[in-house]
């Protein structure tokens, strides 16, 4: 494909040779012709080099985590044999308060917990209704009736906490979803015996996430200057915390295994899965004037970095550059480019393929 795209030399109305021509720092290789039609086809984009503010960065490791309150664990209210409601699997959507599973307490050595709670509830209900009628005839005191009413409400709450209105069998305890979302993890299998308090499933909303960046303690002096971060998602796309509606939440005052945790929080607008490990660029103080290019504009070959500059409408040349820091989106260029030059900001790899396909010697750059 590259061979088809590339024809050596760029031809225009007047002609001059490169011989004796002054070169920019680092020089450039032979020109590469890439027609305007092909530029449009392959999405070649350019930008004019200009100095602008650029944040200093510290590259560290990190992990995407669920935010506090964004996950909850459903636990078994009683001991017994658990049976899930329907086809519950990891990833299933659930509603807050809905039935996740039912637990049968029949045959337990300590007696049927559900049956005991139901009996206590029915006795309290009967006594409450009787005292209500007697109060109307002034046979019992108001204080006596209120005690009956309180006992009834307590027994009712204890029983209903074990079973739901939608329970197929009122003799079974119900495991209710603590919040709406999806099942992140199932900790038990249907038909298994569980103890009261056993974690049954983790429910996640996945609406808000945290980014934990592990800052090496040698950067502790720069901790207060950190204000933003970028990181890569599973597809390789670079995301900015602030650009995604997030913010810096906190950083630890203690060193943990040689690192200082720095925590950011942001809405999950990109379908990011919690638990992902990622490379993080922490942004600190801003350099007021720096020449930089998009990360994708830089070509690396055996430790040598280059960009492609536009010579005219359909002609480009490779230029070696020396790079500085990067915020994950743009990389500072320390030498090799000057303001006003036009570089390939998108599709640089297609230009590289064209340059490899054809590099004839002794050609002229014609204007």
mmCIF file of C-alpha atoms in Angstrom:
data_model
loop_
_atom_site.group_PDB
_atom_site.id
_atom_site.type_symbol
_atom_site.label_atom_id
_atom_site.label_comp_id
_atom_site.label_asym_id
_atom_site.label_seq_id
_atom_site.Cartn_x
_atom_site.Cartn_y
_atom_site.Cartn_z
ATOM 1 C CA UNK A 1 0.000 0.000 0.000
ATOM 2 C CA UNK A 2 2.788 2.408 0.948
ATOM 3 C CA UNK A 3 4.532 1.722 -2.338
ATOM 4 C CA UNK A 4 1.444 2.824 -4.218
ATOM 5 C CA UNK A 5 1.146 5.971 -2.149
ATOM 6 C CA UNK A 6 4.703 7.217 -2.451
ATOM 7 C CA UNK A 7 6.447 8.800 -5.438
ATOM 8 C CA UNK A 8 9.813 10.351 -4.754
ATOM 9 C CA UNK A 9 10.196 14.083 -5.328
ATOM 10 C CA UNK A 10 7.747 16.987 -5.159
ATOM 11 C CA UNK A 11 7.224 18.831 -8.449
ATOM 12 C CA UNK A 12 6.097 22.443 -8.880
ATOM 13 C CA UNK A 13 6.501 25.346 -11.303
ATOM 14 C CA UNK A 14 10.105 26.405 -10.547
ATOM 15 C CA UNK A 15 13.052 24.163 -9.668
ATOM 16 C CA UNK A 16 15.954 24.272 -7.239
ATOM 17 C CA UNK A 17 18.233 21.604 -5.844
ATOM 18 C CA UNK A 18 18.764 20.760 -2.152
ATOM 19 C CA UNK A 19 22.469 20.922 -2.777
ATOM 20 C CA UNK A 20 23.867 23.806 -0.715
ATOM 21 C CA UNK A 21 20.497 24.448 0.982
ATOM 22 C CA UNK A 22 20.667 25.282 4.710
ATOM 23 C CA UNK A 23 19.018 22.575 6.849
ATOM 24 C CA UNK A 24 17.134 22.935 10.126
ATOM 25 C CA UNK A 25 18.697 21.480 13.280
ATOM 26 C CA UNK A 26 18.762 17.680 13.020
ATOM 27 C CA UNK A 27 18.319 17.764 9.217
ATOM 28 C CA UNK A 28 15.653 15.801 7.367
ATOM 29 C CA UNK A 29 15.472 12.797 5.088
ATOM 30 C CA UNK A 30 14.352 12.797 1.455
ATOM 31 C CA UNK A 31 10.963 14.312 0.852
ATOM 32 C CA UNK A 32 7.875 12.129 0.652
ATOM 33 C CA UNK A 33 5.098 12.897 -1.805
ATOM 34 C CA UNK A 34 1.614 12.246 -0.467
ATOM 35 C CA UNK A 35 -1.176 13.631 -2.626
ATOM 36 C CA UNK A 36 -3.979 15.701 -1.157
ATOM 37 C CA UNK A 37 -6.459 12.967 -2.150
ATOM 38 C CA UNK A 38 -4.495 10.388 -0.150
ATOM 39 C CA UNK A 39 -4.175 12.800 2.772
ATOM 40 C CA UNK A 40 -7.955 13.019 2.918
ATOM 41 C CA UNK A 41 -8.348 9.261 2.462
ATOM 42 C CA UNK A 42 -5.987 8.377 5.323
ATOM 43 C CA UNK A 43 -7.047 11.186 7.658
ATOM 44 C CA UNK A 44 -3.769 13.122 7.608
ATOM 45 C CA UNK A 45 -4.021 16.140 9.891
ATOM 46 C CA UNK A 46 -1.527 18.929 10.483
ATOM 47 C CA UNK A 47 -0.957 21.784 12.897
ATOM 48 C CA UNK A 48 1.299 24.802 13.003
ATOM 49 C CA UNK A 49 3.993 24.708 15.693
ATOM 50 C CA UNK A 50 3.435 27.359 18.349
ATOM 51 C CA UNK A 51 4.663 27.815 21.906
ATOM 52 C CA UNK A 52 1.934 27.415 24.523
ATOM 53 C CA UNK A 53 1.571 26.516 28.212
ATOM 54 C CA UNK A 54 2.290 22.857 28.977
ATOM 55 C CA UNK A 55 1.963 21.137 32.321
ATOM 56 C CA UNK A 56 4.958 19.357 33.784
ATOM 57 C CA UNK A 57 4.221 15.698 34.407
ATOM 58 C CA UNK A 58 5.313 12.740 36.493
ATOM 59 C CA UNK A 59 4.763 9.312 34.942
ATOM 60 C CA UNK A 60 3.649 6.689 37.505
ATOM 61 C CA UNK A 61 1.650 3.496 37.790
ATOM 62 C CA UNK A 62 -1.960 3.456 38.894
ATOM 63 C CA UNK A 63 -5.263 1.618 39.046
ATOM 64 C CA UNK A 64 -8.899 2.461 38.316
ATOM 65 C CA UNK A 65 -11.089 1.635 41.335
ATOM 66 C CA UNK A 66 -14.795 1.924 42.187
ATOM 67 C CA UNK A 67 -15.706 5.017 44.184
ATOM 68 C CA UNK A 68 -16.777 4.735 47.805
ATOM 69 C CA UNK A 69 -20.545 4.266 47.830
ATOM 70 C CA UNK A 70 -20.575 3.090 44.213
ATOM 71 C CA UNK A 71 -20.467 -0.556 45.295
ATOM 72 C CA UNK A 72 -22.312 -2.509 47.981
ATOM 73 C CA UNK A 73 -22.303 -6.100 49.188
ATOM 74 C CA UNK A 74 -25.506 -8.105 49.606
ATOM 75 C CA UNK A 75 -25.222 -10.381 52.659
ATOM 76 C CA UNK A 76 -27.226 -13.328 53.966
ATOM 77 C CA UNK A 77 -29.665 -12.185 56.697
ATOM 78 C CA UNK A 78 -29.883 -15.725 58.140
ATOM 79 C CA UNK A 79 -28.131 -19.077 57.852
ATOM 80 C CA UNK A 80 -29.528 -21.628 55.451
ATOM 81 C CA UNK A 81 -29.524 -22.947 51.895
ATOM 82 C CA UNK A 82 -29.455 -20.260 49.220
ATOM 83 C CA UNK A 83 -31.290 -20.334 45.889
ATOM 84 C CA UNK A 84 -30.854 -17.435 43.434
ATOM 85 C CA UNK A 85 -33.884 -15.711 41.953
ATOM 86 C CA UNK A 86 -33.944 -16.502 38.241
ATOM 87 C CA UNK A 87 -30.787 -16.626 36.124
ATOM 88 C CA UNK A 88 -28.483 -14.409 38.170
ATOM 89 C CA UNK A 89 -25.005 -14.149 36.663
ATOM 90 C CA UNK A 90 -22.144 -11.687 36.887
ATOM 91 C CA UNK A 91 -23.137 -8.718 34.758
ATOM 92 C CA UNK A 92 -26.892 -9.120 35.379
ATOM 93 C CA UNK A 93 -28.771 -5.853 35.950
ATOM 94 C CA UNK A 94 -30.603 -5.549 39.277
ATOM 95 C CA UNK A 95 -32.869 -2.956 40.904
ATOM 96 C CA UNK A 96 -32.507 -1.579 44.422
ATOM 97 C CA UNK A 97 -34.588 -3.601 46.905
ATOM 98 C CA UNK A 98 -35.291 -6.408 44.449
ATOM 99 C CA UNK A 99 -34.895 -10.061 45.394
ATOM 100 C CA UNK A 100 -31.448 -11.417 44.627
ATOM 101 C CA UNK A 101 -31.876 -14.820 46.251
ATOM 102 C CA UNK A 102 -33.882 -16.716 48.875
ATOM 103 C CA UNK A 103 -32.540 -18.677 51.809
ATOM 104 C CA UNK A 104 -34.363 -21.660 53.259
ATOM 105 C CA UNK A 105 -33.931 -22.074 57.025
ATOM 106 C CA UNK A 106 -35.849 -25.318 57.318
ATOM 107 C CA UNK A 107 -34.124 -28.209 59.073
ATOM 108 C CA UNK A 108 -31.590 -26.100 60.954
ATOM 109 C CA UNK A 109 -30.523 -27.297 64.398
ATOM 110 C CA UNK A 110 -31.504 -24.017 66.040
ATOM 111 C CA UNK A 111 -34.994 -24.142 64.573
ATOM 112 C CA UNK A 112 -36.614 -22.378 61.632
ATOM 113 C CA UNK A 113 -35.740 -18.688 61.989
ATOM 114 C CA UNK A 114 -38.390 -17.620 59.492
ATOM 115 C CA UNK A 115 -41.092 -19.621 61.205
ATOM 116 C CA UNK A 116 -40.170 -18.105 64.581
ATOM 117 C CA UNK A 117 -40.230 -14.573 63.181
ATOM 118 C CA UNK A 118 -43.559 -15.215 61.462
ATOM 119 C CA UNK A 119 -45.134 -16.616 64.633
ATOM 120 C CA UNK A 120 -43.923 -13.656 66.709
ATOM 121 C CA UNK A 121 -45.295 -11.275 64.087
ATOM 122 C CA UNK A 122 -48.723 -12.941 63.962
ATOM 123 C CA UNK A 123 -49.037 -13.021 67.775
ATOM 124 C CA UNK A 124 -48.058 -9.336 68.032
ATOM 125 C CA UNK A 125 -50.501 -8.459 65.256
ATOM 126 C CA UNK A 126 -53.395 -10.272 66.960
ATOM 127 C CA UNK A 127 -52.645 -8.585 70.315
ATOM 128 C CA UNK A 128 -52.371 -5.160 68.664
ATOM 129 C CA UNK A 129 -55.709 -5.508 66.845
ATOM 130 C CA UNK A 130 -57.431 -6.738 70.039
ATOM 131 C CA UNK A 131 -56.051 -3.848 72.127
ATOM 132 C CA UNK A 132 -57.071 -1.386 69.425
ATOM 133 C CA UNK A 133 -60.687 -2.534 69.721
ATOM 134 C CA UNK A 134 -60.533 -2.520 73.535
ATOM 135 C CA UNK A 135 -59.131 1.014 73.521
ATOM 136 C CA UNK A 136 -62.167 2.167 71.545
ATOM 137 C CA UNK A 137 -64.367 0.865 74.386
ATOM 138 C CA UNK A 138 -62.063 2.373 77.041
ATOM 139 C CA UNK A 139 -61.293 -1.098 78.416
ATOM 140 C CA UNK A 140 -57.472 -0.717 78.123
ATOM 141 C CA UNK A 141 -55.368 2.385 78.693
ATOM 142 C CA UNK A 142 -53.700 4.437 75.963
ATOM 143 C CA UNK A 143 -50.266 3.488 77.380
ATOM 144 C CA UNK A 144 -51.094 -0.240 77.178
ATOM 145 C CA UNK A 145 -52.244 0.108 73.577
ATOM 146 C CA UNK A 146 -49.112 2.003 72.562
ATOM 147 C CA UNK A 147 -46.920 -0.767 73.981
ATOM 148 C CA UNK A 148 -48.872 -3.332 71.947
ATOM 149 C CA UNK A 149 -48.536 -1.186 68.851
ATOM 150 C CA UNK A 150 -44.756 -0.866 69.330
ATOM 151 C CA UNK A 151 -44.339 -4.636 69.800
ATOM 152 C CA UNK A 152 -46.369 -5.242 66.637
ATOM 153 C CA UNK A 153 -44.311 -2.794 64.551
ATOM 154 C CA UNK A 154 -41.050 -4.348 65.745
ATOM 155 C CA UNK A 155 -42.200 -7.906 65.005
ATOM 156 C CA UNK A 156 -43.465 -6.829 61.600
ATOM 157 C CA UNK A 157 -40.156 -5.131 60.715
ATOM 158 C CA UNK A 158 -38.132 -8.182 61.788
ATOM 159 C CA UNK A 159 -40.285 -10.546 59.740
ATOM 160 C CA UNK A 160 -40.412 -8.346 56.637
ATOM 161 C CA UNK A 161 -36.656 -7.860 56.784
ATOM 162 C CA UNK A 162 -36.331 -11.584 56.205
ATOM 163 C CA UNK A 163 -38.936 -12.021 53.469
ATOM 164 C CA UNK A 164 -40.005 -9.734 50.635
ATOM 165 C CA UNK A 165 -43.457 -9.075 49.243
ATOM 166 C CA UNK A 166 -42.437 -10.837 46.025
ATOM 167 C CA UNK A 167 -41.021 -13.910 47.752
ATOM 168 C CA UNK A 168 -42.419 -17.071 46.192
ATOM 169 C CA UNK A 169 -42.284 -18.813 49.547
ATOM 170 C CA UNK A 170 -42.929 -16.786 52.715
ATOM 171 C CA UNK A 171 -41.020 -19.467 54.625
ATOM 172 C CA UNK A 172 -37.768 -18.337 52.971
ATOM 173 C CA UNK A 173 -35.580 -15.351 53.838
ATOM 174 C CA UNK A 174 -34.891 -12.894 51.018
ATOM 175 C CA UNK A 175 -31.489 -11.478 50.074
ATOM 176 C CA UNK A 176 -32.273 -7.974 48.794
ATOM 177 C CA UNK A 177 -30.172 -5.817 46.468
ATOM 178 C CA UNK A 178 -28.726 -2.911 48.495
ATOM 179 C CA UNK A 179 -28.582 -0.662 45.416
ATOM 180 C CA UNK A 180 -29.411 -0.671 41.734
ATOM 181 C CA UNK A 181 -26.738 -1.529 39.197
ATOM 182 C CA UNK A 182 -25.197 -4.750 37.969
ATOM 183 C CA UNK A 183 -23.786 -7.850 39.652
ATOM 184 C CA UNK A 184 -20.023 -7.398 39.702
ATOM 185 C CA UNK A 185 -19.238 -10.608 41.554
ATOM 186 C CA UNK A 186 -21.130 -13.646 42.870
ATOM 187 C CA UNK A 187 -19.500 -15.119 45.977
ATOM 188 C CA UNK A 188 -21.628 -18.256 46.389
ATOM 189 C CA UNK A 189 -23.425 -20.756 44.167
ATOM 190 C CA UNK A 190 -27.093 -21.684 44.153
ATOM 191 C CA UNK A 191 -27.864 -24.551 46.553
ATOM 192 C CA UNK A 192 -24.922 -23.746 48.830
ATOM 193 C CA UNK A 193 -25.264 -23.465 52.630
ATOM 194 C CA UNK A 194 -24.398 -20.002 53.919
ATOM 195 C CA UNK A 195 -24.001 -18.513 57.373
ATOM 196 C CA UNK A 196 -25.748 -15.311 58.425
ATOM 197 C CA UNK A 197 -23.596 -12.358 57.320
ATOM 198 C CA UNK A 198 -21.963 -14.227 54.414
ATOM 199 C CA UNK A 199 -21.257 -12.002 51.391
ATOM 200 C CA UNK A 200 -23.556 -13.191 48.617
ATOM 201 C CA UNK A 201 -22.791 -10.758 45.803
ATOM 202 C CA UNK A 202 -21.148 -7.405 45.063
ATOM 203 C CA UNK A 203 -23.439 -4.903 43.336
ATOM 204 C CA UNK A 204 -21.816 -2.030 41.435
ATOM 205 C CA UNK A 205 -23.322 1.055 39.855
ATOM 206 C CA UNK A 206 -20.132 1.877 37.922
ATOM 207 C CA UNK A 207 -21.261 5.508 37.634
ATOM 208 C CA UNK A 208 -18.300 7.069 39.428
ATOM 209 C CA UNK A 209 -14.734 5.777 39.496
ATOM 210 C CA UNK A 210 -11.521 6.610 41.282
ATOM 211 C CA UNK A 211 -8.032 6.723 39.803
ATOM 212 C CA UNK A 212 -5.344 5.825 42.315
ATOM 213 C CA UNK A 213 -1.867 6.946 41.247
ATOM 214 C CA UNK A 214 1.135 5.637 43.192
ATOM 215 C CA UNK A 215 3.604 8.524 43.461
ATOM 216 C CA UNK A 216 7.189 7.502 44.395
ATOM 217 C CA UNK A 217 8.177 9.154 47.668
ATOM 218 C CA UNK A 218 11.103 10.965 46.005
ATOM 219 C CA UNK A 219 8.487 13.277 44.428
ATOM 220 C CA UNK A 220 6.945 14.196 47.792
ATOM 221 C CA UNK A 221 8.053 17.835 47.425
ATOM 222 C CA UNK A 222 5.912 18.158 44.273
ATOM 223 C CA UNK A 223 2.824 16.631 45.848
ATOM 224 C CA UNK A 224 1.038 19.946 46.460
ATOM 225 C CA UNK A 225 1.525 20.998 42.831
ATOM 226 C CA UNK A 226 -0.366 18.004 41.415
ATOM 227 C CA UNK A 227 -3.715 19.149 40.004
ATOM 228 C CA UNK A 228 -4.730 16.730 37.239
ATOM 229 C CA UNK A 229 -3.865 13.417 35.582
ATOM 230 C CA UNK A 230 -4.168 11.522 32.316
ATOM 231 C CA UNK A 231 -4.362 7.753 31.866
ATOM 232 C CA UNK A 232 -5.106 5.146 29.216
ATOM 233 C CA UNK A 233 -8.270 3.055 29.042
ATOM 234 C CA UNK A 234 -8.404 -0.553 27.843
ATOM 235 C CA UNK A 235 -8.497 0.522 24.168
ATOM 236 C CA UNK A 236 -5.381 2.689 24.524
ATOM 237 C CA UNK A 237 -7.232 6.006 24.416
ATOM 238 C CA UNK A 238 -5.689 8.699 26.628
ATOM 239 C CA UNK A 239 -8.229 10.254 28.987
ATOM 240 C CA UNK A 240 -7.898 13.338 31.150
ATOM 241 C CA UNK A 241 -9.438 13.328 34.629
ATOM 242 C CA UNK A 242 -10.486 16.984 34.410
ATOM 243 C CA UNK A 243 -11.552 16.580 30.776
ATOM 244 C CA UNK A 244 -13.815 13.756 31.886
ATOM 245 C CA UNK A 245 -15.500 15.892 34.543
ATOM 246 C CA UNK A 246 -13.314 14.631 37.401
ATOM 247 C CA UNK A 247 -11.132 16.189 40.079
ATOM 248 C CA UNK A 248 -8.327 15.546 42.551
ATOM 249 C CA UNK A 249 -9.869 14.132 45.746
ATOM 250 C CA UNK A 250 -6.958 13.624 48.117
ATOM 251 C CA UNK A 251 -3.468 12.347 48.646
ATOM 252 C CA UNK A 252 -2.115 10.365 51.566
ATOM 253 C CA UNK A 253 0.043 11.913 54.265
ATOM 254 C CA UNK A 254 1.735 8.552 54.759
ATOM 255 C CA UNK A 255 4.149 6.592 52.564
ATOM 256 C CA UNK A 256 2.996 3.061 51.753
ATOM 257 C CA UNK A 257 5.764 0.709 50.547
ATOM 258 C CA UNK A 258 7.693 3.640 49.108
ATOM 259 C CA UNK A 259 4.699 5.252 47.378
ATOM 260 C CA UNK A 260 2.225 8.019 48.173
ATOM 261 C CA UNK A 261 -1.327 7.303 46.944
ATOM 262 C CA UNK A 262 -2.916 10.193 45.013
ATOM 263 C CA UNK A 263 -6.673 9.801 44.465
ATOM 264 C CA UNK A 264 -8.777 11.311 41.656
ATOM 265 C CA UNK A 265 -12.506 10.817 41.092
ATOM 266 C CA UNK A 266 -14.442 11.107 37.814
ATOM 267 C CA UNK A 267 -17.752 10.093 36.203
ATOM 268 C CA UNK A 268 -17.503 6.881 34.199
ATOM 269 C CA UNK A 269 -18.470 8.245 30.786
ATOM 270 C CA UNK A 270 -16.220 5.925 28.795
ATOM 271 C CA UNK A 271 -17.314 2.471 29.963
ATOM 272 C CA UNK A 272 -14.144 1.901 31.976
ATOM 273 C CA UNK A 273 -14.039 -1.309 34.003
ATOM 274 C CA UNK A 274 -12.916 -0.928 37.649
ATOM 275 C CA UNK A 275 -9.779 -2.854 38.558
ATOM 276 C CA UNK A 276 -7.849 -1.857 35.439
ATOM 277 C CA UNK A 277 -4.134 -1.138 35.947
ATOM 278 C CA UNK A 278 -2.834 1.763 33.888
ATOM 279 C CA UNK A 279 0.023 4.188 33.313
ATOM 280 C CA UNK A 280 -0.745 7.605 34.786
ATOM 281 C CA UNK A 281 0.735 11.010 33.957
ATOM 282 C CA UNK A 282 0.343 13.325 36.953
ATOM 283 C CA UNK A 283 0.193 16.991 35.958
ATOM 284 C CA UNK A 284 1.946 19.498 38.168
ATOM 285 C CA UNK A 285 3.028 23.127 37.665
ATOM 286 C CA UNK A 286 2.540 24.530 34.161
ATOM 287 C CA UNK A 287 5.431 25.634 31.964
ATOM 288 C CA UNK A 288 4.212 28.911 30.499
ATOM 289 C CA UNK A 289 5.868 28.598 27.080
ATOM 290 C CA UNK A 290 6.779 25.275 25.493
ATOM 291 C CA UNK A 291 6.804 23.864 21.976
ATOM 292 C CA UNK A 292 4.835 20.626 21.989
ATOM 293 C CA UNK A 293 3.169 18.229 19.553
ATOM 294 C CA UNK A 294 0.459 15.565 19.968
ATOM 295 C CA UNK A 295 1.801 12.258 21.248
ATOM 296 C CA UNK A 296 0.664 10.539 18.036
ATOM 297 C CA UNK A 297 2.754 12.912 15.900
ATOM 298 C CA UNK A 298 6.033 11.410 17.157
ATOM 299 C CA UNK A 299 7.642 8.426 15.437
ATOM 300 C CA UNK A 300 10.165 6.408 17.474
ATOM 301 C CA UNK A 301 12.782 4.256 15.738
ATOM 302 C CA UNK A 302 15.421 2.557 17.906
ATOM 303 C CA UNK A 303 15.415 5.362 20.438
ATOM 304 C CA UNK A 304 15.448 8.150 17.830
ATOM 305 C CA UNK A 305 12.375 10.391 17.720
ATOM 306 C CA UNK A 306 11.084 12.151 14.623
ATOM 307 C CA UNK A 307 8.112 14.094 13.319
ATOM 308 C CA UNK A 308 7.006 14.825 9.767
ATOM 309 C CA UNK A 309 6.914 18.420 8.620
ATOM 310 C CA UNK A 310 4.912 19.684 5.655
ATOM 311 C CA UNK A 311 7.049 21.304 2.953
ATOM 312 C CA UNK A 312 4.094 22.188 0.721
ATOM 313 C CA UNK A 313 0.624 20.884 -0.172
ATOM 314 C CA UNK A 314 1.629 17.310 -1.017
ATOM 315 C CA UNK A 315 5.201 17.031 0.196
ATOM 316 C CA UNK A 316 6.581 16.089 3.622
ATOM 317 C CA UNK A 317 9.963 15.435 5.234
ATOM 318 C CA UNK A 318 11.034 13.572 8.352
ATOM 319 C CA UNK A 319 12.674 15.709 11.051
ATOM 320 C CA UNK A 320 14.611 14.303 14.015
ATOM 321 C CA UNK A 321 13.645 15.943 17.325
ATOM 322 C CA UNK A 322 14.633 15.769 20.972
ATOM 323 C CA UNK A 323 11.664 15.247 23.243
ATOM 324 C CA UNK A 324 10.981 16.344 26.818
ATOM 325 C CA UNK A 325 8.153 15.543 29.189
ATOM 326 C CA UNK A 326 4.653 14.469 28.185
ATOM 327 C CA UNK A 327 1.266 14.877 29.824
ATOM 328 C CA UNK A 328 -0.035 11.837 27.965
ATOM 329 C CA UNK A 329 -1.702 13.985 25.323
ATOM 330 C CA UNK A 330 1.110 16.289 24.161
ATOM 331 C CA UNK A 331 4.892 15.909 24.314
ATOM 332 C CA UNK A 332 7.336 18.774 24.679
ATOM 333 C CA UNK A 333 9.893 19.203 21.894
ATOM 334 C CA UNK A 334 13.211 20.463 23.278
ATOM 335 C CA UNK A 335 14.921 20.878 19.892
ATOM 336 C CA UNK A 336 14.312 20.154 16.219
ATOM 337 C CA UNK A 337 11.236 22.321 15.597
ATOM 338 C CA UNK A 338 10.622 26.035 15.364
ATOM 339 C CA UNK A 339 7.458 28.063 15.687
ATOM 340 C CA UNK A 340 5.609 28.517 12.426
ATOM 341 C CA UNK A 341 6.564 25.130 10.958
ATOM 342 C CA UNK A 342 3.697 22.795 10.068
ATOM 343 C CA UNK A 343 3.835 19.212 11.333
ATOM 344 C CA UNK A 344 1.734 16.100 10.785
ATOM 345 C CA UNK A 345 -0.416 15.812 13.907
ATOM 346 C CA UNK A 346 -2.597 12.872 12.780
ATOM 347 C CA UNK A 347 -1.765 9.913 10.558
ATOM 348 C CA UNK A 348 2.025 10.153 10.917
ATOM 349 C CA UNK A 349 2.332 6.371 10.569
ATOM 350 C CA UNK A 350 0.926 6.509 7.025
ATOM 351 C CA UNK A 351 3.567 9.082 6.076
ATOM 352 C CA UNK A 352 6.229 6.850 7.621
ATOM 353 C CA UNK A 353 5.075 3.890 5.498
ATOM 354 C CA UNK A 354 5.337 6.066 2.397
ATOM 355 C CA UNK A 355 8.851 7.199 3.357
ATOM 356 C CA UNK A 356 10.018 3.602 3.778
ATOM 357 C CA UNK A 357 8.578 2.516 0.430
ATOM 358 C CA UNK A 358 10.560 4.959 -1.692
ATOM 359 C CA UNK A 359 13.750 6.859 -0.904
ATOM 360 C CA UNK A 360 15.616 7.522 -4.182
ATOM 361 C CA UNK A 361 18.978 9.224 -3.971
ATOM 362 C CA UNK A 362 19.991 12.502 -5.659
ATOM 363 C CA UNK A 363 16.478 13.790 -6.360
ATOM 364 C CA UNK A 364 15.511 17.417 -6.436
ATOM 365 C CA UNK A 365 12.815 19.242 -4.510
ATOM 366 C CA UNK A 366 11.102 21.265 -7.224
ATOM 367 C CA UNK A 367 9.055 24.424 -6.552
#
